[in-house]
Structure formats: C-alpha cells, structure tokens
Amino acid sequence: MWAFFFLYPRFAYYFVAIGFAVFILSMIQVWTFLVAAARQTARIRKMFFFAVLHQEMAWFDTTQIGTLNTRLTDDINTIREGIGDKISIFLQFFSTFVSGLIIGFIYGWKLALVVTSVSPLLAASTAIWSTVSVWGFIDKPDKAYNTYAQKRWENGRNLV
C-alpha cells in the first residue's frame, strides 16, 4: 500500500517529463524540416529561373509562359510538401515503432514476439479498412454534389 503513495507519483512525474520532452523535440523536428524544405524550394526556384534565363530565344516562342509558371509553382509546392512535415512525421512514427520494438524485446520478449507475429495481420487489416473507408467517403460527396448540380441545372436557378 505504501508503494502506491511513494512510488507511483514518481513514475507519473517521469511520464510528464518524457511527454514534455517529446513535445518540445517534436516541435523542433517539424520546424527544422520545414526550414529545410523552404530553403530547398528557394534553391530550386533560383536554379529554375537561372535555367530559364539561359534558354535560346526560340524556346520562349514555343513555350507558353503562364503554363510554365503554373507548372513550376505546382511542382515546387509538391516538393515542399514532400520534404516538409510529411517526412518528419514519418521519421517520428518509424523511430517510435523501432524504439518500441527494441524496448519490448528487452523488457518483455515473449509479448513482443507475439505482437511481432501478429503485426502483418494488423497491417493488412489496416490497409484494407483504410482503402474501403476512403472509397466510401469519396463516392458519397461526389454523388451528392452531382445530384445538387443536376437539380440546379434543370431548374435554372440557385438552390439554397
């Protein structure tokens, strides 16, 4: 009984400290990846601008400038989104998974072995469920929007 009053609050403080450290380090991680993505996209834009300026005159006659600018902006935004927080979140989740496995095998190897053997089934069921739920959510709004647009077109007035 005495362990409850003296031992468990100490562990609670440990968990609070670990949670605070993870919060701060996660913010630093996401910030550094976003800064790196911004620097990379700025560098790519400068290189692209330099490459466009050094083209021959005939190239500008065959290439539409508006299309080129739109394509550049879309591609750069895609690169920035890919380099930015998506990679940092993936690295964080992957490192959490690996460290959890290592800690699990160190402190409770039997349970960790059972969890590892069942993990492919969990991954497969997650993939199937996410595919089914995504297709279910995509079809419903499209059908509702198509019905609304068709009614609006047939009536020739605004529907509210």
CSV table of C-alpha atoms in Angstrom, one decimal:
chain,number,residue,atom,x,y,z
A,1,MET,CA,0.0,0.0,0.0
A,2,TRP,CA,2.8,2.4,0.8
A,3,ALA,CA,4.3,1.9,-2.7
A,4,PHE,CA,1.2,3.5,-4.2
A,5,PHE,CA,1.8,6.7,-2.3
A,6,PHE,CA,5.5,6.9,-2.7
A,7,LEU,CA,6.5,5.0,-5.9
A,8,TYR,CA,3.7,5.8,-8.4
A,9,PRO,CA,3.8,9.6,-8.2
A,10,ARG,CA,7.5,9.5,-9.1
A,11,PHE,CA,6.6,7.5,-12.2
A,12,ALA,CA,3.9,10.0,-13.1
A,13,TYR,CA,6.5,12.7,-12.9
A,14,TYR,CA,8.7,10.7,-15.2
A,15,PHE,CA,5.9,10.4,-17.7
A,16,VAL,CA,5.1,14.1,-17.6
A,17,ALA,CA,8.8,14.9,-18.1
A,18,ILE,CA,9.1,12.5,-21.0
A,19,GLY,CA,5.8,13.9,-22.6
A,20,PHE,CA,7.1,17.4,-22.3
A,21,ALA,CA,10.5,16.5,-23.8
A,22,VAL,CA,8.7,14.7,-26.7
A,23,PHE,CA,6.5,17.7,-27.3
A,24,ILE,CA,9.5,20.1,-27.4
A,25,LEU,CA,11.6,17.8,-29.6
A,26,SER,CA,8.7,17.2,-32.0
A,27,MET,CA,8.2,20.9,-32.5
A,28,ILE,CA,11.9,21.3,-33.1
A,29,GLN,CA,11.9,18.4,-35.5
A,30,VAL,CA,9.0,19.7,-37.6
A,31,TRP,CA,10.4,23.2,-37.6
A,32,THR,CA,13.8,22.1,-38.9
A,33,PHE,CA,12.2,20.0,-41.6
A,34,LEU,CA,10.0,22.9,-42.7
A,35,VAL,CA,13.0,25.3,-42.7
A,36,ALA,CA,15.0,22.8,-44.8
A,37,ALA,CA,12.0,22.4,-47.2
A,38,ALA,CA,11.7,26.2,-47.6
A,39,ARG,CA,15.5,26.5,-48.3
A,40,GLN,CA,15.4,23.7,-50.8
A,41,THR,CA,12.4,25.1,-52.7
A,42,ALA,CA,14.0,28.6,-52.8
A,43,ARG,CA,17.2,27.0,-54.2
A,44,ILE,CA,15.2,25.1,-56.8
A,45,ARG,CA,13.3,28.2,-57.8
A,46,LYS,CA,16.6,30.1,-58.3
A,47,MET,CA,18.1,27.3,-60.3
A,48,PHE,CA,15.0,27.1,-62.5
A,49,PHE,CA,15.0,30.9,-63.0
A,50,PHE,CA,18.6,30.7,-64.0
A,51,ALA,CA,17.9,27.9,-66.4
A,52,VAL,CA,15.0,29.8,-68.0
A,53,LEU,CA,17.1,32.9,-68.4
A,54,HIS,CA,19.8,31.0,-70.3
A,55,GLN,CA,17.5,29.5,-72.9
A,56,GLU,CA,17.6,30.4,-76.5
A,57,MET,CA,15.1,32.9,-77.9
A,58,ALA,CA,13.3,30.2,-79.9
A,59,TRP,CA,12.5,28.3,-76.7
A,60,PHE,CA,10.3,31.2,-75.5
A,61,ASP,CA,8.4,31.2,-78.8
A,62,THR,CA,7.4,27.6,-78.4
A,63,THR,CA,6.8,27.6,-74.6
A,64,GLN,CA,3.8,29.3,-73.0
A,65,ILE,CA,5.0,31.4,-70.1
A,66,GLY,CA,1.8,31.1,-68.0
A,67,THR,CA,1.8,27.3,-68.3
A,68,LEU,CA,5.4,27.2,-67.3
A,69,ASN,CA,4.9,29.3,-64.3
A,70,THR,CA,1.9,27.3,-63.1
A,71,ARG,CA,3.7,24.0,-63.6
A,72,LEU,CA,6.8,25.4,-61.7
A,73,THR,CA,4.6,26.5,-58.8
A,74,ASP,CA,2.7,23.2,-58.6
A,75,ASP,CA,5.9,21.2,-58.8
A,76,ILE,CA,7.7,23.3,-56.2
A,77,ASN,CA,4.7,23.1,-53.8
A,78,THR,CA,4.7,19.3,-54.2
A,79,ILE,CA,8.4,19.1,-53.4
A,80,ARG,CA,8.0,21.4,-50.4
A,81,GLU,CA,5.1,19.3,-49.0
A,82,GLY,CA,7.1,16.1,-49.6
A,83,ILE,CA,10.2,17.4,-47.9
A,84,GLY,CA,8.4,19.3,-45.1
A,85,ASP,CA,6.4,17.8,-42.3
A,86,LYS,CA,5.4,14.5,-44.1
A,87,ILE,CA,9.0,13.2,-43.9
A,88,SER,CA,9.4,14.4,-40.3
A,89,ILE,CA,6.2,12.8,-39.2
A,90,PHE,CA,7.1,9.5,-41.0
A,91,LEU,CA,10.6,9.5,-39.3
A,92,GLN,CA,9.0,10.2,-35.9
A,93,PHE,CA,6.5,7.4,-36.3
A,94,PHE,CA,9.1,4.9,-37.6
A,95,SER,CA,11.5,5.7,-34.9
A,96,THR,CA,8.8,5.3,-32.3
A,97,PHE,CA,7.9,1.9,-33.8
A,98,VAL,CA,11.5,0.7,-33.8
A,99,SER,CA,12.3,2.0,-30.3
A,100,GLY,CA,9.0,0.4,-29.0
A,101,LEU,CA,10.1,-2.9,-30.5
A,102,ILE,CA,13.5,-2.7,-29.0
A,103,ILE,CA,12.2,-1.8,-25.6
A,104,GLY,CA,9.6,-4.5,-25.9
A,105,PHE,CA,12.2,-7.2,-26.7
A,106,ILE,CA,14.4,-6.0,-23.9
A,107,TYR,CA,11.8,-6.0,-21.1
A,108,GLY,CA,9.2,-8.5,-22.3
A,109,TRP,CA,10.4,-10.6,-25.2
A,110,LYS,CA,7.5,-13.1,-25.1
A,111,LEU,CA,4.8,-10.4,-25.5
A,112,ALA,CA,7.0,-8.6,-28.1
A,113,LEU,CA,7.3,-11.8,-30.1
A,114,VAL,CA,3.6,-12.3,-30.1
A,115,VAL,CA,3.0,-8.7,-31.2
A,116,THR,CA,5.6,-9.0,-33.9
A,117,SER,CA,4.0,-12.2,-35.2
A,118,VAL,CA,0.6,-10.6,-35.4
A,119,SER,CA,1.8,-7.3,-36.9
A,120,PRO,CA,1.5,-8.3,-40.6
A,121,LEU,CA,-2.2,-9.2,-40.0
A,122,LEU,CA,-2.8,-5.8,-38.3
A,123,ALA,CA,-1.1,-4.0,-41.2
A,124,ALA,CA,-3.1,-5.9,-43.8
A,125,SER,CA,-6.4,-5.2,-42.0
A,126,THR,CA,-5.5,-1.5,-41.6
A,127,ALA,CA,-4.7,-1.3,-45.3
A,128,ILE,CA,-7.9,-2.9,-46.3
A,129,TRP,CA,-10.0,-0.8,-43.9
A,130,SER,CA,-8.4,2.4,-45.0
A,131,THR,CA,-9.0,1.6,-48.6
A,132,VAL,CA,-12.6,0.7,-48.0
A,133,SER,CA,-13.3,3.7,-45.9
A,134,VAL,CA,-11.6,6.1,-48.3
A,135,TRP,CA,-13.6,4.9,-51.3
A,136,GLY,CA,-16.8,5.0,-49.2
A,137,PHE,CA,-16.2,8.6,-48.2
A,138,ILE,CA,-15.2,9.7,-51.7
A,139,ASP,CA,-18.2,8.4,-53.5
A,140,LYS,CA,-20.9,9.9,-51.2
A,141,PRO,CA,-19.9,13.6,-51.6
A,142,ASP,CA,-19.5,13.2,-55.3
A,143,LYS,CA,-23.0,11.7,-55.7
A,144,ALA,CA,-24.5,14.4,-53.5
A,145,TYR,CA,-22.7,17.2,-55.4
A,146,ASN,CA,-23.7,15.7,-58.8
A,147,THR,CA,-27.4,15.5,-57.7
A,148,TYR,CA,-27.2,19.1,-56.5
A,149,ALA,CA,-25.6,20.3,-59.7
A,150,GLN,CA,-28.1,18.4,-61.8
A,151,LYS,CA,-31.1,19.9,-59.9
A,152,ARG,CA,-29.6,23.4,-60.2
A,153,TRP,CA,-29.0,22.9,-64.0
A,154,GLU,CA,-32.6,21.6,-64.5
A,155,ASN,CA,-34.3,24.4,-62.5
A,156,GLY,CA,-32.1,27.1,-63.9
A,157,ARG,CA,-32.0,28.9,-60.5
A,158,ASN,CA,-30.0,28.9,-57.3
A,159,LEU,CA,-30.7,26.2,-54.8
A,160,VAL,CA,-30.1,27.1,-51.2
